PDB file of N, CA and C in Angstrom:
ATOM      1  N   MET A   1     116.101  57.959 141.013  1.00 83.00           N
ATOM      2  CA  MET A   1     115.501  57.493 139.776  1.00 83.00           C
ATOM      3  C   MET A   1     116.529  56.631 139.037  1.00 83.00           C
ATOM      4  N   ASP A   2     116.068  55.523 138.473  1.00 90.00           N
ATOM      5  CA  ASP A   2     116.985  54.608 137.793  1.00 90.00           C
ATOM      6  C   ASP A   2     117.204  55.040 136.333  1.00 90.00           C
ATOM      7  N   TYR A   3     118.248  54.491 135.724  1.00 89.00           N
ATOM      8  CA  TYR A   3     118.617  54.891 134.365  1.00 89.00           C
ATOM      9  C   TYR A   3     117.575  54.521 133.312  1.00 89.00           C
ATOM     10  N   PRO A   4     116.942  53.360 133.371  1.00 84.00           N
ATOM     11  CA  PRO A   4     115.900  53.095 132.361  1.00 84.00           C
ATOM     12  C   PRO A   4     114.787  54.149 132.369  1.00 84.00           C
ATOM     13  N   THR A   5     114.409  54.603 133.548  1.00 88.00           N
ATOM     14  CA  THR A   5     113.377  55.648 133.632  1.00 88.00           C
ATOM     15  C   THR A   5     113.900  56.962 133.071  1.00 88.00           C
ATOM     16  N   LEU A   6     115.128  57.309 133.414  1.00 91.00           N
ATOM     17  CA  LEU A   6     115.732  58.528 132.868  1.00 91.00           C
ATOM     18  C   LEU A   6     115.860  58.452 131.348  1.00 91.00           C
ATOM     19  N   ASN A   7     116.226  57.281 130.830  1.00 87.00           N
ATOM     20  CA  ASN A   7     116.320  57.105 129.381  1.00 87.00           C
ATOM     21  C   ASN A   7     114.971  57.314 128.716  1.00 87.00           C
ATOM     22  N   LEU A   8     113.915  56.775 129.301  1.00 87.00           N
ATOM     23  CA  LEU A   8     112.575  56.938 128.740  1.00 87.00           C
ATOM     24  C   LEU A   8     112.160  58.405 128.764  1.00 87.00           C
ATOM     25  N   ILE A   9     112.450  59.091 129.844  1.00 92.00           N
ATOM     26  CA  ILE A   9     112.147  60.522 129.926  1.00 92.00           C
ATOM     27  C   ILE A   9     112.905  61.287 128.844  1.00 92.00           C
ATOM     28  N   MET A  10     114.192  60.972 128.679  1.00 91.00           N
ATOM     29  CA  MET A  10     114.992  61.644 127.644  1.00 91.00           C
ATOM     30  C   MET A  10     114.468  61.333 126.241  1.00 91.00           C
ATOM     31  N   ASP A  11     113.975  60.113 126.022  1.00 88.00           N
ATOM     32  CA  ASP A  11     113.391  59.767 124.726  1.00 88.00           C
ATOM     33  C   ASP A  11     112.209  60.678 124.421  1.00 88.00           C
ATOM     34  N   PHE A  12     111.357  60.892 125.414  1.00 91.00           N
ATOM     35  CA  PHE A  12     110.209  61.774 125.206  1.00 91.00           C
ATOM     36  C   PHE A  12     110.636  63.229 125.035  1.00 91.00           C
ATOM     37  N   VAL A  13     111.690  63.640 125.710  1.00 93.00           N
ATOM     38  CA  VAL A  13     112.212  64.999 125.529  1.00 93.00           C
ATOM     39  C   VAL A  13     112.711  65.172 124.095  1.00 93.00           C
ATOM     40  N   LEU A  14     113.388  64.165 123.545  1.00 87.00           N
ATOM     41  CA  LEU A  14     113.867  64.238 122.164  1.00 87.00           C
ATOM     42  C   LEU A  14     112.713  64.339 121.177  1.00 87.00           C
ATOM     43  N   VAL A  15     111.665  63.562 121.404  1.00 88.00           N
ATOM     44  CA  VAL A  15     110.490  63.625 120.530  1.00 88.00           C
ATOM     45  C   VAL A  15     109.828  65.000 120.662  1.00 88.00           C
ATOM     46  N   ALA A  16     109.714  65.496 121.888  1.00 92.00           N
ATOM     47  CA  ALA A  16     109.125  66.822 122.097  1.00 92.00           C
ATOM     48  C   ALA A  16     109.947  67.900 121.401  1.00 92.00           C
ATOM     49  N   ALA A  17     111.266  67.782 121.446  1.00 91.00           N
ATOM     50  CA  ALA A  17     112.130  68.754 120.771  1.00 91.00           C
ATOM     51  C   ALA A  17     111.908  68.724 119.263  1.00 91.00           C
ATOM     52  N   SER A  18     111.711  67.546 118.700  1.00 86.00           N
ATOM     53  CA  SER A  18     111.472  67.465 117.255  1.00 86.00           C
ATOM     54  C   SER A  18     110.107  68.058 116.895  1.00 86.00           C
ATOM     55  N   ILE A  19     109.120  67.873 117.756  1.00 87.00           N
ATOM     56  CA  ILE A  19     107.804  68.490 117.514  1.00 87.00           C
ATOM     57  C   ILE A  19     107.915  70.011 117.629  1.00 87.00           C
ATOM     58  N   TRP A  20     108.712  70.474 118.559  1.00 91.00           N
ATOM     59  CA  TRP A  20     108.953  71.911 118.711  1.00 91.00           C
ATOM     60  C   TRP A  20     109.565  72.467 117.419  1.00 91.00           C
ATOM     61  N   MET A  21     110.476  71.700 116.809  1.00 86.00           N
ATOM     62  CA  MET A  21     111.075  72.116 115.539  1.00 86.00           C
ATOM     63  C   MET A  21     110.005  72.279 114.473  1.00 86.00           C
ATOM     64  N   VAL A  22     109.065  71.348 114.426  1.00 83.00           N
ATOM     65  CA  VAL A  22     107.984  71.428 113.443  1.00 83.00           C
ATOM     66  C   VAL A  22     107.206  72.721 113.640  1.00 83.00           C
ATOM     67  N   LEU A  23     106.887  73.023 114.877  1.00 87.00           N
ATOM     68  CA  LEU A  23     106.107  74.225 115.162  1.00 87.00           C
ATOM     69  C   LEU A  23     106.865  75.495 114.803  1.00 87.00           C
ATOM     70  N   GLU A  24     108.161  75.499 115.028  1.00 87.00           N
ATOM     71  CA  GLU A  24     108.967  76.679 114.729  1.00 87.00           C
ATOM     72  C   GLU A  24     109.215  76.847 113.227  1.00 87.00           C
ATOM     73  N   ALA A  25     109.254  75.762 112.489  1.00 83.00           N
ATOM     74  CA  ALA A  25     109.623  75.817 111.076  1.00 83.00           C
ATOM     75  C   ALA A  25     108.429  75.935 110.142  1.00 83.00           C
ATOM     76  N   ARG A  26     107.238  75.803 110.639  1.00 82.00           N
ATOM     77  CA  ARG A  26     106.069  75.827 109.743  1.00 82.00           C
ATOM     78  C   ARG A  26     105.881  77.212 109.130  1.00 82.00           C
ATOM     79  N   GLY A  27     105.343  77.200 107.937  1.00 84.00           N
ATOM     80  CA  GLY A  27     105.039  78.447 107.267  1.00 84.00           C
ATOM     81  C   GLY A  27     106.161  79.022 106.424  1.00 84.00           C
ATOM     82  N   ILE A  28     107.323  78.407 106.440  1.00 84.00           N
ATOM     83  CA  ILE A  28     108.427  78.896 105.618  1.00 84.00           C
ATOM     84  C   ILE A  28     108.285  78.257 104.239  1.00 84.00           C
ATOM     85  N   GLY A  29     108.308  79.060 103.222  1.00 83.00           N
ATOM     86  CA  GLY A  29     108.091  78.537 101.876  1.00 83.00           C
ATOM     87  C   GLY A  29     109.353  78.494 101.042  1.00 83.00           C
ATOM     88  N   GLY A  30     109.182  78.107  99.807  1.00 86.00           N
ATOM     89  CA  GLY A  30     110.270  78.077  98.843  1.00 86.00           C
ATOM     90  C   GLY A  30     111.276  76.967  99.106  1.00 86.00           C
ATOM     91  N   ILE A  31     112.457  77.149  98.555  1.00 85.00           N
ATOM     92  CA  ILE A  31     113.519  76.151  98.698  1.00 85.00           C
ATOM     93  C   ILE A  31     113.922  76.011 100.157  1.00 85.00           C
ATOM     94  N   VAL A  32     113.988  77.124 100.862  1.00 87.00           N
ATOM     95  CA  VAL A  32     114.376  77.073 102.274  1.00 87.00           C
ATOM     96  C   VAL A  32     113.339  76.279 103.064  1.00 87.00           C
ATOM     97  N   GLY A  33     112.067  76.540 102.812  1.00 87.00           N
ATOM     98  CA  GLY A  33     111.013  75.819 103.515  1.00 87.00           C
ATOM     99  C   GLY A  33     111.044  74.324 103.231  1.00 87.00           C
ATOM    100  N   THR A  34     111.226  73.965 101.966  1.00 87.00           N
ATOM    101  CA  THR A  34     111.322  72.547 101.601  1.00 87.00           C
ATOM    102  C   THR A  34     112.523  71.903 102.271  1.00 87.00           C
ATOM    103  N   SER A  35     113.639  72.617 102.278  1.00 90.00           N
ATOM    104  CA  SER A  35     114.855  72.096 102.908  1.00 90.00           C
ATOM    105  C   SER A  35     114.653  71.884 104.397  1.00 90.00           C
ATOM    106  N   ILE A  36     114.085  72.888 105.050  1.00 90.00           N
ATOM    107  CA  ILE A  36     113.856  72.784 106.488  1.00 90.00           C
ATOM    108  C   ILE A  36     112.863  71.674 106.799  1.00 90.00           C
ATOM    109  N   ASN A  37     111.837  71.514 105.971  1.00 89.00           N
ATOM    110  CA  ASN A  37     110.876  70.424 106.200  1.00 89.00           C
ATOM    111  C   ASN A  37     111.570  69.063 106.178  1.00 89.00           C
ATOM    112  N   ARG A  38     112.458  68.859 105.219  1.00 90.00           N
ATOM    113  CA  ARG A  38     113.180  67.584 105.154  1.00 90.00           C
ATOM    114  C   ARG A  38     114.077  67.406 106.378  1.00 90.00           C
ATOM    115  N   ILE A  39     114.751  68.469 106.777  1.00 91.00           N
ATOM    116  CA  ILE A  39     115.628  68.399 107.944  1.00 91.00           C
ATOM    117  C   ILE A  39     114.815  68.105 109.200  1.00 91.00           C
ATOM    118  N   VAL A  40     113.673  68.744 109.333  1.00 90.00           N
ATOM    119  CA  VAL A  40     112.816  68.529 110.507  1.00 90.00           C
ATOM    120  C   VAL A  40     112.271  67.103 110.529  1.00 90.00           C
ATOM    121  N   ILE A  41     111.863  66.596 109.389  1.00 91.00           N
ATOM    122  CA  ILE A  41     111.387  65.203 109.346  1.00 91.00           C
ATOM    123  C   ILE A  41     112.510  64.257 109.760  1.00 91.00           C
ATOM    124  N   GLY A  42     113.726  64.532 109.297  1.00 93.00           N
ATOM    125  CA  GLY A  42     114.874  63.723 109.725  1.00 93.00           C
ATOM    126  C   GLY A  42     115.083  63.798 111.224  1.00 93.00           C
ATOM    127  N   ALA A  43     114.916  64.990 111.805  1.00 89.00           N
ATOM    128  CA  ALA A  43     115.062  65.149 113.253  1.00 89.00           C
ATOM    129  C   ALA A  43     113.964  64.398 114.005  1.00 89.00           C
ATOM    130  N   ILE A  44     112.757  64.414 113.473  1.00 90.00           N
ATOM    131  CA  ILE A  44     111.664  63.660 114.097  1.00 90.00           C
ATOM    132  C   ILE A  44     111.994  62.175 114.106  1.00 90.00           C
ATOM    133  N   ILE A  45     112.476  61.672 112.979  1.00 93.00           N
ATOM    134  CA  ILE A  45     112.845  60.252 112.899  1.00 93.00           C
ATOM    135  C   ILE A  45     113.951  59.941 113.894  1.00 93.00           C
ATOM    136  N   LEU A  46     114.939  60.825 114.009  1.00 90.00           N
ATOM    137  CA  LEU A  46     116.022  60.605 114.975  1.00 90.00           C
ATOM    138  C   LEU A  46     115.486  60.597 116.410  1.00 90.00           C
ATOM    139  N   GLY A  47     114.549  61.491 116.701  1.00 86.00           N
ATOM    140  CA  GLY A  47     113.954  61.509 118.031  1.00 86.00           C
ATOM    141  C   GLY A  47     113.196  60.227 118.330  1.00 86.00           C
ATOM    142  N   PHE A  48     112.411  59.769 117.359  1.00 89.00           N
ATOM    143  CA  PHE A  48     111.648  58.543 117.565  1.00 89.00           C
ATOM    144  C   PHE A  48     112.539  57.299 117.580  1.00 89.00           C
ATOM    145  N   ALA A  49     113.688  57.356 116.943  1.00 91.00           N
ATOM    146  CA  ALA A  49     114.588  56.193 116.917  1.00 91.00           C
ATOM    147  C   ALA A  49     114.958  55.762 118.329  1.00 91.00           C
ATOM    148  N   HIS A  50     115.220  56.726 119.184  1.00 88.00           N
ATOM    149  CA  HIS A  50     115.597  56.395 120.561  1.00 88.00           C
ATOM    150  C   HIS A  50     114.414  55.845 121.340  1.00 88.00           C
ATOM    151  N   LEU A  51     113.242  56.435 121.134  1.00 87.00           N
ATOM    152  CA  LEU A  51     112.047  55.929 121.808  1.00 87.00           C
ATOM    153  C   LEU A  51     111.735  54.512 121.351  1.00 87.00           C
ATOM    154  N   ILE A  52     111.856  54.265 120.061  1.00 89.00           N
ATOM    155  CA  ILE A  52     111.601  52.924 119.530  1.00 89.00           C
ATOM    156  C   ILE A  52     112.608  51.924 120.074  1.00 89.00           C
ATOM    157  N   ALA A  53     113.862  52.322 120.214  1.00 88.00           N
ATOM    158  CA  ALA A  53     114.875  51.429 120.780  1.00 88.00           C
ATOM    159  C   ALA A  53     114.536  51.077 122.225  1.00 88.00           C
ATOM    160  N   THR A  54     114.081  52.065 122.986  1.00 86.00           N
ATOM    161  CA  THR A  54     113.697  51.807 124.379  1.00 86.00           C
ATOM    162  C   THR A  54     112.474  50.907 124.443  1.00 86.00           C
ATOM    163  N   VAL A  55     111.471  51.200 123.627  1.00 85.00           N
ATOM    164  CA  VAL A  55     110.260  50.381 123.601  1.00 85.00           C
ATOM    165  C   VAL A  55     110.585  48.976 123.107  1.00 85.00           C
ATOM    166  N   GLY A  56     111.502  48.883 122.136  1.00 84.00           N
ATOM    167  CA  GLY A  56     111.900  47.571 121.632  1.00 84.00           C
ATOM    168  C   GLY A  56     112.460  46.691 122.726  1.00 84.00           C
ATOM    169  N   THR A  57     113.201  47.298 123.630  1.00 81.00           N
ATOM    170  CA  THR A  57     113.796  46.532 124.724  1.00 81.00           C
ATOM    171  C   THR A  57     112.772  46.218 125.807  1.00 81.00           C
ATOM    172  N   THR A  58     112.029  47.226 126.241  1.00 80.00           N
ATOM    173  CA  THR A  58     111.156  47.055 127.405  1.00 80.00           C
ATOM    174  C   THR A  58     109.822  46.414 127.079  1.00 80.00           C
ATOM    175  N   VAL A  59     109.198  46.801 125.990  1.00 81.00           N
ATOM    176  CA  VAL A  59     107.850  46.313 125.670  1.00 81.00           C
ATOM    177  C   VAL A  59     107.891  45.119 124.726  1.00 81.00           C
ATOM    178  N   LEU A  60     108.635  45.247 123.641  1.00 83.00           N
ATOM    179  CA  LEU A  60     108.661  44.198 122.623  1.00 83.00           C
ATOM    180  C   LEU A  60     109.653  43.084 122.929  1.00 83.00           C
ATOM    181  N   GLN A  61     110.473  43.299 123.953  1.00 85.00           N
ATOM    182  CA  GLN A  61     111.471  42.312 124.371  1.00 85.00           C
ATOM    183  C   GLN A  61     112.442  41.944 123.249  1.00 85.00           C
ATOM    184  N   ILE A  62     112.803  42.925 122.434  1.00 86.00           N
ATOM    185  CA  ILE A  62     113.831  42.730 121.406  1.00 86.00           C
ATOM    186  C   ILE A  62     115.146  43.121 122.050  1.00 86.00           C
ATOM    187  N   GLU A  63     115.995  42.175 122.286  1.00 83.00           N
ATOM    188  CA  GLU A  63     117.224  42.419 123.042  1.00 83.00           C
ATOM    189  C   GLU A  63     118.450  42.468 122.138  1.00 83.00           C
ATOM    190  N   GLY A  64     119.473  43.071 122.658  1.00 86.00           N
ATOM    191  CA  GLY A  64     120.816  42.998 122.102  1.00 86.00           C
ATOM    192  C   GLY A  64     120.990  43.504 120.695  1.00 86.00           C
ATOM    193  N   PRO A  65     121.739  42.739 119.911  1.00 90.00           N
ATOM    194  CA  PRO A  65     122.152  43.193 118.583  1.00 90.00           C
ATOM    195  C   PRO A  65     120.993  43.504 117.635  1.00 90.00           C
ATOM    196  N   LEU A  66     119.900  42.763 117.710  1.00 91.00           N
ATOM    197  CA  LEU A  66     118.778  43.038 116.809  1.00 91.00           C
ATOM    198  C   LEU A  66     118.176  44.407 117.112  1.00 91.00           C
ATOM    199  N   ASN A  67     117.976  44.714 118.370  1.00 89.00           N
ATOM    200  CA  ASN A  67     117.427  46.024 118.753  1.00 89.00           C
ATOM    201  C   ASN A  67     118.382  47.142 118.326  1.00 89.00           C
ATOM    202  N   GLN A  68     119.667  46.930 118.509  1.00 90.00           N
ATOM    203  CA  GLN A  68     120.651  47.936 118.108  1.00 90.00           C
ATOM    204  C   GLN A  68     120.674  48.122 116.597  1.00 90.00           C
ATOM    205  N   PHE A  69     120.518  47.025 115.861  1.00 93.00           N
ATOM    206  CA  PHE A  69     120.509  47.094 114.397  1.00 93.00           C
ATOM    207  C   PHE A  69     119.281  47.866 113.905  1.00 93.00           C
ATOM    208  N   ILE A  70     118.125  47.569 114.464  1.00 92.00           N
ATOM    209  CA  ILE A  70     116.898  48.284 114.096  1.00 92.00           C
ATOM    210  C   ILE A  70     117.060  49.776 114.394  1.00 92.00           C
ATOM    211  N   HIS A  71     117.615  50.089 115.555  1.00 92.00           N
ATOM    212  CA  HIS A  71     117.860  51.486 115.936  1.00 92.00           C
ATOM    213  C   HIS A  71     118.747  52.175 114.901  1.00 92.00           C
ATOM    214  N   ARG A  72     119.801  51.511 114.491  1.00 94.00           N
ATOM    215  CA  ARG A  72     120.725  52.111 113.530  1.00 94.00           C
ATOM    216  C   ARG A  72     120.084  52.297 112.158  1.00 94.00           C
ATOM    217  N   LEU A  73     119.210  51.383 111.749  1.00 95.00           N
ATOM    218  CA  LEU A  73     118.497  51.557 110.478  1.00 95.00           C
ATOM    219  C   LEU A  73     117.602  52.791 110.520  1.00 95.00           C
ATOM    220  N   ILE A  74     116.915  52.985 111.640  1.00 95.00           N
ATOM    221  CA  ILE A  74     116.038  54.148 111.779  1.00 95.00           C
ATOM    222  C   ILE A  74     116.865  55.427 111.804  1.00 95.00           C
ATOM    223  N   VAL A  75     117.986  55.412 112.525  1.00 95.00           N
ATOM    224  CA  VAL A  75     118.870  56.583 112.567  1.00 95.00           C
ATOM    225  C   VAL A  75     119.411  56.882 111.168  1.00 95.00           C
ATOM    226  N   LEU A  76     119.757  55.859 110.419  1.00 96.00           N
ATOM    227  CA  LEU A  76     120.238  56.058 109.047  1.00 96.00           C
ATOM    228  C   LEU A  76     119.177  56.757 108.205  1.00 96.00           C
ATOM    229  N   ALA A  77     117.924  56.341 108.327  1.00 96.00           N
ATOM    230  CA  ALA A  77     116.842  56.994 107.584  1.00 96.00           C
ATOM    231  C   ALA A  77     116.737  58.475 107.972  1.00 96.00           C
ATOM    232  N   GLY A  78     116.874  58.768 109.255  1.00 95.00           N
ATOM    233  CA  GLY A  78     116.847  60.158 109.705  1.00 95.00           C
ATOM    234  C   GLY A  78     117.981  60.976 109.115  1.00 95.00           C
ATOM    235  N   PHE A  79     119.180  60.407 109.099  1.00 95.00           N
ATOM    236  CA  PHE A  79     120.322  61.119 108.535  1.00 95.00           C
ATOM    237  C   PHE A  79     120.179  61.310 107.030  1.00 95.00           C
ATOM    238  N   VAL A  80     119.594  60.339 106.345  1.00 96.00           N
ATOM    239  CA  VAL A  80     119.373  60.486 104.898  1.00 96.00           C
ATOM    240  C   VAL A  80     118.473  61.692 104.639  1.00 96.00           C
ATOM    241  N   LEU A  81     117.434  61.856 105.450  1.00 94.00           N
ATOM    242  CA  LEU A  81     116.557  63.014 105.276  1.00 94.00           C
ATOM    243  C   LEU A  81     117.263  64.320 105.637  1.00 94.00           C
ATOM    244  N   LEU A  82     118.111  64.298 106.641  1.00 93.00           N
ATOM    245  CA  LEU A  82     118.900  65.498 106.962  1.00 93.00           C
ATOM    246  C   LEU A  82     119.766  65.896 105.767  1.00 93.00           C
ATOM    247  N   VAL A  83     120.448  64.933 105.196  1.00 94.00           N
ATOM    248  CA  VAL A  83     121.307  65.206 104.037  1.00 94.00           C
ATOM    249  C   VAL A  83     120.472  65.704 102.861  1.00 94.00           C
ATOM    250  N   ALA A  84     119.303  65.091 102.645  1.00 93.00           N
ATOM    251  CA  ALA A  84     118.434  65.534 101.550  1.00 93.00           C
ATOM    252  C   ALA A  84     118.021  66.988 101.750  1.00 93.00           C
ATOM    253  N   GLY A  85     117.762  67.370 102.985  1.00 92.00           N
ATOM    254  CA  GLY A  85     117.412  68.757 103.270  1.00 92.00           C
ATOM    255  C   GLY A  85     118.551  69.705 102.990  1.00 92.00           C
ATOM    256  N   PHE A  86     119.740  69.333 103.416  1.00 91.00           N
ATOM    257  CA  PHE A  86     120.894  70.197 103.164  1.00 91.00           C
ATOM    258  C   PHE A  86     121.235  70.264 101.682  1.00 91.00           C
ATOM    259  N   ARG A  87     121.059  69.161 100.971  1.00 91.00           N
ATOM    260  CA  ARG A  87     121.316  69.179  99.522  1.00 91.00           C
ATOM    261  C   ARG A  87     120.322  70.086  98.815  1.00 91.00           C
ATOM    262  N   LYS A  88     119.057  70.041  99.265  1.00 88.00           N
ATOM    263  CA  LYS A  88     118.044  70.914  98.686  1.00 88.00           C
ATOM    264  C   LYS A  88     118.410  72.372  98.925  1.00 88.00           C
ATOM    265  N   MET A  89     118.916  72.659 100.120  1.00 86.00           N
ATOM    266  CA  MET A  89     119.309  74.029 100.440  1.00 86.00           C
ATOM    267  C   MET A  89     120.473  74.491  99.564  1.00 86.00           C
ATOM    268  N   ALA A  90     121.308  73.566  99.140  1.00 86.00           N
ATOM    269  CA  ALA A  90     122.451  73.916  98.297  1.00 86.00           C
ATOM    270  C   ALA A  90     121.995  74.448  96.937  1.00 86.00           C
ATOM    271  N   GLU A  91     120.737  74.171  96.569  1.00 84.00           N
ATOM    272  CA  GLU A  91     120.210  74.693  95.295  1.00 84.00           C
ATOM    273  C   GLU A  91     120.173  76.216  95.275  1.00 84.00           C
ATOM    274  N   ILE A  92     120.170  76.827  96.452  1.00 82.00           N
ATOM    275  CA  ILE A  92     120.140  78.286  96.517  1.00 82.00           C
ATOM    276  C   ILE A  92     121.403  78.861  95.871  1.00 82.00           C
ATOM    277  N   LYS A  93     122.526  78.172  96.028  1.00 78.00           N
ATOM    278  CA  LYS A  93     123.800  78.653  95.481  1.00 78.00           C
ATOM    279  C   LYS A  93     123.840  78.552  93.956  1.00 78.00           C
ATOM    280  N   ARG A  94     123.022  77.703  93.389  1.00 73.00           N
ATOM    281  CA  ARG A  94     123.069  77.487  91.931  1.00 73.00           C
ATOM    282  C   ARG A  94     122.375  78.556  91.156  1.00 73.00           C
TER     283      ARG A  94
END
């Protein structure tokens, strides 16, 4: 099996893992639930970032630096949501 195919498979595994997180985290309420929801949404975005980067190259024919830049913007959005989730969780200490 070639690397582009393996990369595509791994992209779907990452998305599946983020969906698994959603299923495991549902039903938790309060500050912890809100925090986990934000963290999970960030993880979903991170999972899709890789799939979008692969699709950008193979389907949309977006090559090189532009595809990498778009990927990094999406990853940044995912990390912002992760941080927002952890900051929300810090409210428990207050």
